[in-house]
Coordinates of C-alpha atoms and ligand atoms in Angstrom, one line a residue:
M16 CA 89.4 201.4 87.1
T17 CA 89.2 204.7 85.2
G18 CA 90.1 204.9 81.5
Q19 CA 93.2 206.9 82.4
E20 CA 94.4 204.3 84.9
R21 CA 93.7 201.6 82.4
S22 CA 95.9 203.3 79.8
E23 CA 98.7 203.8 82.4
E24 CA 98.5 200.1 83.2
K25 CA 98.7 199.3 79.4
S26 CA 101.8 201.5 79.0
E27 CA 103.3 199.6 82.0
C28 CA 102.8 196.2 80.3
V29 CA 106.1 194.7 79.1
S30 CA 106.4 191.5 77.1
L31 CA 109.8 190.0 77.0
S32 CA 109.1 187.9 74.0
P33 CA 108.6 189.8 70.8
M34 CA 106.7 186.6 69.6
M35 CA 104.2 187.0 72.4
E36 CA 102.1 189.4 70.4
A37 CA 101.8 187.0 67.5
V38 CA 101.2 183.9 69.7
P39 CA 97.7 183.8 71.2
A40 CA 97.8 184.1 75.0
P41 CA 97.2 180.8 76.9
P42 CA 93.7 180.4 78.5
E43 CA 93.4 181.7 82.0
S44 CA 93.6 178.2 83.5
E45 CA 97.0 177.8 81.9
R46 CA 98.2 181.3 83.0
V47 CA 99.5 182.1 86.4
C48 CA 100.6 185.3 87.9
V49 CA 103.6 185.9 90.1
F50 CA 103.8 189.0 92.3
G51 CA 107.4 190.0 92.9
T52 CA 110.3 189.8 90.6
G53 CA 112.9 188.8 93.2
D54 CA 114.9 185.6 93.4
M55 CA 112.0 183.4 94.3
G56 CA 109.5 185.0 91.9
R57 CA 111.9 184.7 88.9
S58 CA 112.9 181.1 89.7
L59 CA 109.3 180.1 90.1
G60 CA 108.4 182.0 86.9
L61 CA 111.1 180.2 85.0
R62 CA 109.9 176.8 86.1
L63 CA 106.3 177.6 85.3
L64 CA 107.3 178.7 81.8
Q65 CA 109.3 175.5 81.3
A66 CA 106.2 173.5 82.4
G67 CA 104.1 175.3 79.7
Y68 CA 102.3 177.9 81.7
G69 CA 101.9 181.5 80.6
V70 CA 103.4 183.6 83.2
V71 CA 102.5 187.2 84.1
F72 CA 104.6 189.0 86.7
G73 CA 103.1 191.7 88.9
S74 CA 105.7 194.3 89.9
R75 CA 105.9 197.8 91.4
R76 CA 108.1 198.9 88.5
P77 CA 107.3 196.7 85.4
H78 CA 109.7 198.6 83.2
S79 CA 112.8 198.3 85.4
S80 CA 111.9 194.7 86.2
S81 CA 111.5 193.6 82.6
S82 CA 115.2 193.0 82.1
L83 CA 115.3 190.6 85.0
I84 CA 112.4 188.3 84.3
P85 CA 112.7 185.0 82.3
H86 CA 112.3 185.1 78.5
G87 CA 108.7 184.6 77.4
A88 CA 107.0 186.1 80.5
Q89 CA 105.1 189.3 80.7
V90 CA 105.4 191.9 83.4
L91 CA 102.6 194.3 84.4
G92 CA 101.6 196.4 87.3
H93 CA 100.0 194.4 90.2
A94 CA 96.4 195.4 89.4
A95 CA 96.6 194.5 85.7
A96 CA 98.6 191.3 86.4
S97 CA 96.1 190.1 88.9
Q98 CA 93.4 190.3 86.2
S99 CA 95.3 187.9 83.9
A100 CA 95.2 184.7 86.0
H101 CA 93.1 183.0 88.7
L102 CA 96.2 181.7 90.5
I103 CA 98.6 184.2 91.9
F104 CA 101.9 183.4 93.7
I105 CA 102.9 186.0 96.2
A106 CA 106.7 186.1 96.1
V107 CA 107.1 189.1 98.3
Q108 CA 108.2 189.4 101.9
R109 CA 105.4 189.5 104.5
E110 CA 106.5 193.0 105.7
H111 CA 105.3 194.4 102.3
Y112 CA 101.9 192.6 102.1
D113 CA 100.0 195.8 102.8
F114 CA 100.4 196.6 99.1
L115 CA 97.7 194.0 98.6
V116 CA 95.1 195.8 100.6
P117 CA 94.1 198.3 97.8
L118 CA 93.9 195.3 95.4
A119 CA 91.4 193.4 97.7
N120 CA 88.5 193.8 95.3
Q121 CA 90.4 192.6 92.3
L122 CA 91.7 189.6 94.2
K123 CA 88.3 188.5 95.3
G124 CA 87.8 184.8 94.4
K125 CA 91.4 184.4 93.3
V126 CA 93.8 181.8 94.7
L127 CA 96.7 183.4 96.4
V128 CA 99.7 181.2 97.1
D129 CA 101.7 182.4 100.1
L130 CA 105.4 181.5 99.5
S131 CA 106.8 183.5 102.4
N132 CA 109.1 182.4 105.2
N133 CA 110.4 184.1 108.3
L134 CA 113.9 184.8 109.6
R135 CA 113.1 183.1 113.0
K136 CA 110.4 181.1 114.8
N137 CA 107.5 183.0 116.3
Q138 CA 108.6 186.2 114.5
Y139 CA 104.9 187.3 114.2
P140 CA 101.9 186.6 116.3
E141 CA 100.1 184.8 113.4
A142 CA 101.3 182.8 110.4
N143 CA 102.1 184.8 107.3
A144 CA 99.4 183.0 105.3
E145 CA 96.8 183.8 108.0
Y146 CA 97.9 187.4 107.9
L147 CA 97.6 187.4 104.2
Q148 CA 94.1 186.0 104.4
S149 CA 93.1 188.7 106.9
L150 CA 94.3 191.4 104.5
V151 CA 92.5 189.9 101.5
P152 CA 89.5 188.1 103.0
G153 CA 87.8 187.6 99.6
A154 CA 90.7 185.5 98.3
E155 CA 91.4 181.8 98.9
V156 CA 94.9 181.7 100.5
V157 CA 97.0 178.6 100.2
K158 CA 100.3 178.2 101.9
G159 CA 102.8 176.3 99.7
F160 CA 106.1 176.1 97.9
N161 CA 107.8 177.9 100.8
T162 CA 109.9 174.8 101.7
L163 CA 111.6 175.0 98.3
S164 CA 114.5 177.3 97.6
A165 CA 114.8 179.6 94.6
W166 CA 117.9 177.6 93.7
S167 CA 116.1 174.2 93.8
L168 CA 113.3 175.7 91.6
Q169 CA 115.8 176.7 89.0
N170 CA 117.6 173.4 89.0
G171 CA 114.4 171.3 88.8
P172 CA 113.0 168.8 91.2
S173 CA 115.5 166.1 90.2
D174 CA 118.3 168.1 91.9
A175 CA 116.6 168.8 95.2
N176 CA 113.6 168.3 97.4
R177 CA 110.8 166.8 95.5
Q178 CA 108.0 167.6 97.9
V179 CA 105.8 170.6 98.2
Y180 CA 103.7 171.0 101.3
I181 CA 100.5 172.9 101.1
C182 CA 97.7 173.9 103.4
G183 CA 94.6 176.0 103.1
E184 CA 90.9 176.2 103.8
S185 CA 89.5 175.7 100.3
V186 CA 89.7 172.3 98.8
E187 CA 89.3 173.6 95.2
A188 CA 92.1 176.2 95.8
K189 CA 94.4 173.5 97.1
Q190 CA 93.6 171.3 94.2
A191 CA 94.5 174.1 91.8
V192 CA 97.9 174.6 93.5
I193 CA 98.5 170.8 93.7
A194 CA 97.9 170.6 89.9
V195 CA 100.5 173.2 89.3
A196 CA 103.0 171.5 91.7
I197 CA 102.5 168.2 89.9
K198 CA 103.0 169.8 86.5
L199 CA 106.2 171.3 87.7
G200 CA 107.4 167.8 88.7
F201 CA 106.9 167.9 92.4
S202 CA 104.8 165.7 94.6
A203 CA 102.4 167.8 96.6
L204 CA 101.4 166.9 100.2
D205 CA 98.2 168.4 101.5
Q206 CA 98.8 169.2 105.2
G207 CA 95.3 170.4 106.1
F208 CA 93.9 173.7 107.0
L209 CA 95.5 177.1 107.1
S210 CA 96.2 176.8 110.8
V211 CA 99.1 174.4 109.8
A212 CA 100.8 177.3 107.9
R213 CA 102.9 178.3 110.9
E214 CA 104.4 174.8 111.0
L215 CA 105.2 175.0 107.3
E216 CA 106.8 178.4 107.8
D217 CA 109.0 177.0 110.6
F218 CA 110.0 174.1 108.5
P219 CA 112.8 175.9 106.5
L220 CA 114.2 177.2 109.8
Q221 CA 114.9 173.8 111.1
L222 CA 118.4 172.4 110.7
F223 CA 118.4 168.6 110.7
P224 CA 116.0 168.3 113.6
Q225 CA 116.0 164.5 113.7
W226 CA 119.8 164.4 113.6
R227 CA 120.4 166.7 116.5
L228 CA 119.9 164.2 119.4
P229 CA 121.8 161.3 117.6
L230 CA 124.7 163.7 116.8
R231 CA 124.9 165.0 120.4
I232 CA 124.9 161.4 121.6
A233 CA 127.7 160.5 119.1
I234 CA 129.8 163.5 120.0
G235 CA 129.2 163.1 123.7
L236 CA 130.2 159.4 123.6
S237 CA 133.2 160.0 121.4
A238 CA 134.5 162.7 123.7
A239 CA 133.8 160.7 126.9
F240 CA 135.5 157.6 125.7
F241 CA 138.4 159.5 124.1
F242 CA 139.3 161.1 127.4
Y243 CA 138.7 157.9 129.3
L244 CA 141.0 155.9 127.0
L245 CA 143.5 158.8 126.9
I246 CA 143.9 158.5 130.7
R247 CA 143.9 154.7 130.8
D248 CA 146.2 154.1 127.8
I249 CA 148.5 157.1 127.3
I250 CA 148.6 158.9 130.7
Y251 CA 148.8 155.7 132.6
A252 CA 151.9 154.5 130.6
Y253 CA 153.5 157.9 131.1
V254 CA 152.9 158.1 134.9
T255 CA 153.7 154.4 135.8
Q256 CA 156.4 153.5 133.2
S257 CA 157.6 157.0 132.1
K258 CA 156.8 155.9 128.5
D259 CA 155.6 158.4 125.9
I260 CA 153.2 156.6 123.6
S261 CA 151.2 159.7 122.8
F262 CA 151.5 158.8 119.0
R263 CA 148.9 156.2 119.6
I264 CA 146.3 158.9 119.9
M265 CA 146.0 159.2 116.1
V266 CA 145.2 155.6 115.2
S267 CA 145.1 153.2 118.1
L268 CA 143.0 155.4 120.3
A269 CA 140.7 156.4 117.4
N270 CA 140.4 152.8 116.5
K271 CA 139.2 152.0 120.0
V272 CA 136.7 155.0 120.2
C273 CA 135.0 154.3 116.9
P274 CA 133.9 150.7 117.5
I275 CA 132.9 151.5 121.1
V276 CA 130.7 154.4 120.0
S277 CA 129.3 152.4 117.1
L278 CA 128.3 149.4 119.3
I279 CA 126.7 151.7 121.9
M280 CA 124.8 153.6 119.2
L281 CA 123.6 150.4 117.5
S282 CA 122.3 149.3 120.9
L283 CA 120.6 152.6 121.4
C284 CA 118.8 151.9 118.1
Y285 CA 117.3 148.7 119.4
L286 CA 116.7 149.6 123.0
P287 CA 113.6 151.8 122.5
G288 CA 111.9 149.1 120.4
V289 CA 112.5 146.6 123.2
L290 CA 111.4 149.0 125.9
A291 CA 108.2 149.8 123.9
S292 CA 107.4 146.1 123.6
F293 CA 107.7 145.6 127.3
L294 CA 105.6 148.7 128.0
Q295 CA 102.9 147.3 125.7
L296 CA 103.0 143.9 127.4
Y297 CA 102.9 145.6 130.8
R298 CA 100.0 147.8 129.9
G299 CA 98.3 144.9 128.1
T300 CA 97.3 147.1 125.2
K301 CA 98.8 148.8 122.2
Y302 CA 96.1 151.5 122.3
R303 CA 98.0 153.9 124.6
R304 CA 100.5 156.5 123.6
F305 CA 104.1 156.0 124.5
P306 CA 105.7 158.6 126.8
D307 CA 107.1 161.5 124.8
W308 CA 110.7 160.7 125.5
L309 CA 110.2 157.2 124.1
D310 CA 108.4 158.5 121.1
R311 CA 111.2 161.0 120.3
W312 CA 113.8 158.3 120.8
M313 CA 112.0 155.9 118.5
L314 CA 111.7 158.6 115.8
C315 CA 115.5 159.1 115.6
R316 CA 116.5 155.4 115.4
K317 CA 117.3 155.7 111.7
Q318 CA 119.8 158.5 112.4
L319 CA 121.3 156.6 115.4
G320 CA 121.7 153.6 113.1
L321 CA 123.3 155.5 110.3
L322 CA 125.8 157.3 112.7
A323 CA 126.6 153.9 114.2
L324 CA 127.3 152.6 110.7
G325 CA 129.6 155.6 110.0
F326 CA 131.6 154.8 113.1
A327 CA 131.8 151.1 112.2
F328 CA 133.1 152.2 108.8
L329 CA 135.8 154.3 110.3
H330 CA 136.7 151.3 112.5
V331 CA 137.1 149.1 109.4
L332 CA 139.3 151.8 107.7
Y333 CA 141.5 152.2 110.8
T334 CA 141.8 148.4 111.1
L335 CA 142.8 148.0 107.4
I336 CA 145.7 150.4 107.8
I337 CA 147.2 148.7 110.8
P338 CA 149.8 146.6 108.8
I339 CA 151.2 149.7 107.1
R340 CA 151.8 151.6 110.4
Y341 CA 155.4 152.4 111.2
Y342 CA 155.0 151.2 114.8
V343 CA 153.5 147.9 113.8
R344 CA 156.2 147.2 111.1
F345 CA 158.9 148.2 113.6
K346 CA 157.6 145.8 116.3
A347 CA 157.2 142.9 113.9
T348 CA 160.7 143.3 112.6
E349 CA 162.1 143.6 116.1
R350 CA 160.3 140.5 117.2
T351 CA 161.5 138.5 114.2
V352 CA 165.1 139.7 114.7
S353 CA 165.0 138.8 118.4
V354 CA 163.7 135.3 117.7
I355 CA 166.5 134.7 115.2
R356 CA 169.2 136.3 117.4
E357 CA 168.1 134.3 120.5
N358 CA 167.6 131.2 118.3
R359 CA 164.2 130.8 119.9
T360 CA 161.4 128.7 118.4
T361 CA 157.8 129.8 118.8
Q362 CA 154.9 127.4 119.2
F363 CA 151.8 127.8 117.0
D364 CA 148.8 128.2 119.3
T365 CA 145.7 126.8 117.8
T366 CA 143.4 128.3 120.4
T367 CA 144.8 131.8 119.7
A368 CA 144.4 131.2 116.0
W369 CA 140.7 130.1 116.5
R370 CA 140.1 133.1 118.7
G371 CA 141.7 135.6 116.2
D372 CA 139.9 134.1 113.2
S373 CA 136.5 134.0 114.9
Y374 CA 137.0 137.5 116.2
L375 CA 137.7 138.8 112.7
S376 CA 135.1 136.7 111.0
L377 CA 132.3 137.9 113.4
G378 CA 133.5 141.5 112.8
I379 CA 133.3 141.1 109.0
L380 CA 129.9 139.4 109.1
G381 CA 128.6 142.0 111.5
F382 CA 129.8 144.8 109.3
G383 CA 128.3 143.2 106.2
L384 CA 124.9 143.1 107.9
Y385 CA 125.5 146.7 109.1
V386 CA 125.9 147.8 105.5
L387 CA 122.8 145.9 104.5
L388 CA 120.8 147.7 107.2
G389 CA 122.2 151.0 105.9
I390 CA 121.4 150.3 102.3
T391 CA 117.8 149.2 103.1
S392 CA 117.3 152.5 104.9
L393 CA 117.6 154.4 101.6
P394 CA 114.2 155.6 100.4
S395 CA 114.7 154.2 96.9
V396 CA 115.4 150.8 98.3
I397 CA 112.6 150.9 100.9
N398 CA 110.2 151.5 98.0
T399 CA 111.1 148.2 96.4
L400 CA 110.6 146.2 99.6
S401 CA 107.3 144.9 101.1
W402 CA 106.6 145.8 104.7
R403 CA 107.4 142.2 105.7
E404 CA 110.7 142.2 103.9
F405 CA 111.7 145.5 105.3
S406 CA 110.7 144.4 108.9
F407 CA 112.7 141.2 108.4
I408 CA 115.9 143.0 107.4
Q409 CA 115.6 145.9 109.9
S410 CA 114.4 144.0 112.9
K411 CA 115.6 140.3 112.6
L412 CA 118.8 141.0 110.8
G413 CA 119.3 144.2 112.8
H414 CA 119.3 142.2 116.1
L415 CA 121.6 139.6 114.4
T416 CA 124.0 142.5 113.6
L417 CA 124.0 143.6 117.2
L418 CA 124.6 140.0 118.3
L419 CA 127.5 139.5 115.9
C420 CA 129.1 142.8 116.8
T421 CA 128.7 142.1 120.5
A422 CA 130.2 138.6 120.1
H423 CA 133.1 140.2 118.1
T424 CA 133.8 142.5 121.1
Y425 CA 133.5 139.6 123.7
L426 CA 136.1 137.7 121.6
Y427 CA 138.3 140.7 121.5
G428 CA 138.3 140.7 125.3
W429 CA 138.7 136.9 125.5
N430 CA 140.4 135.9 128.7
R431 CA 141.5 139.5 129.5
F432 CA 138.2 140.0 131.4
L433 CA 139.7 138.0 134.3
S434 CA 143.2 139.4 134.3
S435 CA 143.9 142.0 137.0
S436 CA 146.4 143.8 134.7
T437 CA 143.5 144.8 132.5
Y438 CA 142.1 147.0 135.1
K439 CA 144.6 149.9 135.1
W440 CA 144.0 152.2 138.0
Y441 CA 141.0 149.9 138.8
T442 CA 139.2 151.0 135.7
P443 CA 137.8 148.5 133.2
P444 CA 138.9 148.9 129.5
G445 CA 136.6 150.7 127.1
Y446 CA 135.5 147.6 125.2
M447 CA 134.2 146.1 128.5
L448 CA 132.2 149.2 129.3
C449 CA 130.7 149.3 125.8
L450 CA 129.5 145.7 126.2
V451 CA 127.1 146.5 129.0
L452 CA 124.3 148.2 126.8
P453 CA 124.3 145.7 123.9
S454 CA 124.3 142.7 126.3
V455 CA 121.3 144.3 128.2
V456 CA 119.4 144.9 124.9
L457 CA 120.0 141.4 123.7
L458 CA 118.9 139.9 127.0
L459 CA 115.8 142.0 127.1
K460 CA 115.0 141.1 123.5
L461 CA 115.4 137.4 124.4
L462 CA 113.3 137.9 127.5
H463 CA 110.6 139.7 125.5
T464 CA 110.3 137.0 122.9
H465 CA 110.1 134.4 125.6
T466 CA 107.5 136.4 127.7
Q467 CA 105.5 137.1 124.6
N468 CA 105.4 133.4 123.6
N469 CA 104.4 132.5 127.2
T470 CA 101.8 135.2 127.4
L471 CA 100.4 134.0 124.1
S472 CA 100.1 130.4 125.4
V473 CA 98.5 131.6 128.6
M474 CA 96.0 133.7 126.7
T475 CA 95.2 130.9 124.3
A476 CA 94.6 128.6 127.2
L477 CA 92.4 131.1 128.9
S478 CA 90.5 131.6 125.6
L479 CA 90.1 127.9 125.2
R480 CA 88.6 127.7 128.7
G481 CA 86.3 130.6 127.7
W482 CA 87.8 132.9 130.3
L483 CA 88.9 135.3 127.6
P484 CA 87.2 136.2 124.4
F485 CA 89.0 134.6 121.4
N486 CA 89.4 137.9 119.7
H487 CA 91.3 139.5 122.6
R488 CA 94.2 141.3 121.0
L489 CA 97.6 140.5 122.4
P490 CA 100.0 143.3 122.1
C491 CA 102.9 142.1 120.1
F492 CA 106.2 143.3 118.7
W493 CA 104.8 144.3 115.3
D494 CA 101.9 146.3 116.9
Q495 CA 104.2 149.1 117.8
K496 CA 105.0 151.9 115.5
P497 CA 107.7 150.4 113.4
T498 CA 110.3 149.1 115.8
I499 CA 112.7 149.4 112.9
T500 CA 116.1 150.6 113.5
F501 CA 117.0 152.2 110.2
N502 CA 113.4 152.9 109.0
Ligands
NAP617 P1 113.6 189.3 97.0 O1 114.7 188.7 96.1 O2 114.0 190.3 98.0 O3 112.4 189.8 96.2 C1 111.2 190.3 96.8 C2 110.4 191.0 95.7 O4 109.3 191.6 96.4 C3 111.2 192.1 95.1 O5 111.9 191.8 94.0 C4 110.0 193.1 94.8 O6 109.5 192.8 93.5 C5 108.9 192.7 95.8 N1 108.8 193.8 96.8 C6 109.8 194.3 97.5 N2 109.3 195.3 98.3 C7 108.0 195.5 98.0 C8 107.0 196.3 98.5 N3 107.2 197.2 99.4 N4 105.8 196.2 97.9 C9 105.5 195.2 97.0 N5 106.5 194.4 96.5 C10 107.7 194.5 97.0 O7 113.0 188.1 97.9 P2 112.9 186.5 97.5 O8 114.1 185.8 97.9 O9 112.4 186.4 96.1 O10 111.7 186.1 98.4 C11 110.3 186.4 98.2 C12 109.4 185.7 99.1 O11 109.6 184.3 98.9 C13 109.8 185.9 100.6 O12 108.6 185.9 101.3 C14 110.6 184.6 101.0 O13 110.4 184.3 102.3 C15 109.9 183.6 100.1 N6 110.9 182.5 99.8 C16 112.1 182.7 99.2 C17 112.9 181.7 99.0 C18 114.3 181.9 98.3 O14 115.0 180.9 98.1 N7 114.7 183.1 97.9 C19 112.6 180.3 99.3 C20 111.3 180.2 99.8 C21 110.5 181.2 100.1 P3 109.2 194.1 92.5 O15 110.4 195.0 92.5 O16 109.0 193.4 91.1 O17 108.0 194.7 93.0

């Protein structure tokens, strides 16, 4: 750098704090540089200042940027700013990275943190961080902080995502970035080499990836059962009896769809675990990958379970408002009046009372356990449980929840299963259809436990006879990736 250039750089230097000149500058290890005074650069700079770092911004126009940057920071031209710190955050869009090429010599040996994201997947042939590394080969590029938003940086980690994912080739460079992340209050997760950068860049483009399939299933099931019940309950009454009971769509129909979808989705939570157990038993080993579809299914069990809980909750709300419905109050009054007018006496039916109470009680117990499963799927609660406690709740109590909710539905059907009037237009009612899957899951689970116990006895017998080595590993339920529903 010539003397003239140096004096130009000096004249470009702007300190926002008049105290800065009096206060000695922090050592280089405590100083960081941020290229770019946009939203991300300013938010990051603010948090770095709050964490006690000295912050020097690198900008194309230090003078005009000076009014924007946080109080206490300095702003210089890029070349001068890069000299002030070992760690430089690049808060500039990838399209403009070529401004770094003339600075390649000054940036040699520095750690460059690439914050950039893209507008869509596969926008460029290589990851932004790899592109940056190719422009400045002498620097150590680390990808990181890109999964945070400028907003969350301003609000602090308590108000948003606490995790910072990083990757890069140099262990020392990554450690330096991790140290900054921790000091800012984030937990840093090292994802490996720079080749992972593309994955990290795609991360902010994803919209609830694990919720997509469960949401589609929930919407599909709700729509299918809604139309099925609309035809069976409302249109059937209109066509065969010329009765308009379309008002039932709002509460009665909704209160049928919700428990049906909830029970099917709860079964879908437990079905992949049971299928995986059978697959392991069939293969005789746990050391083989599950098919991709089963893997994907297992990975979204928590979301399936939480959606099932949501539908169960709606069912409870709809059920609680039944007594205040106009239709119900009208029917009750009409019945009472007709009993009085006709001077009839009605007999108390103990069987019906038993059935009604059992049906309600099983529903309440099932919902109580449902809520417990939901609560224990919260990360803060999971952290307080041992693996065994978590497994006990999610697997054992989870299957018990399925059993209680299934029994609740069987009791709802009671003797109507055998009555021909139930099958309007030869179609079974919705609750009958929704019992198929949970019954299959519970039967398979029973069968699996039985088969596993039998296999265990056979293997033990074989081992005792010396036909099998004693240390032969029997695949068991717990050997799978967590078979947990709401994990
Ligand atoms: P921005 O508000 O548009 O700011 C970008 C900054 O880059 C500008 O203020 C400018 O700073 C500098 N710049 C623009 N053109 C330049 C050029 N030709 N040469 C050199 N520098 C130039 O963008 P941003 O939202 O802060 O985002 C910055 C980077 O962070 C992007 O790569 C983005 O993907 C990433 N990011 C942003 C967020 C977010 O929430 N905003 C979250 C994660 C990651 P000077 O005028 O001071 O030179």
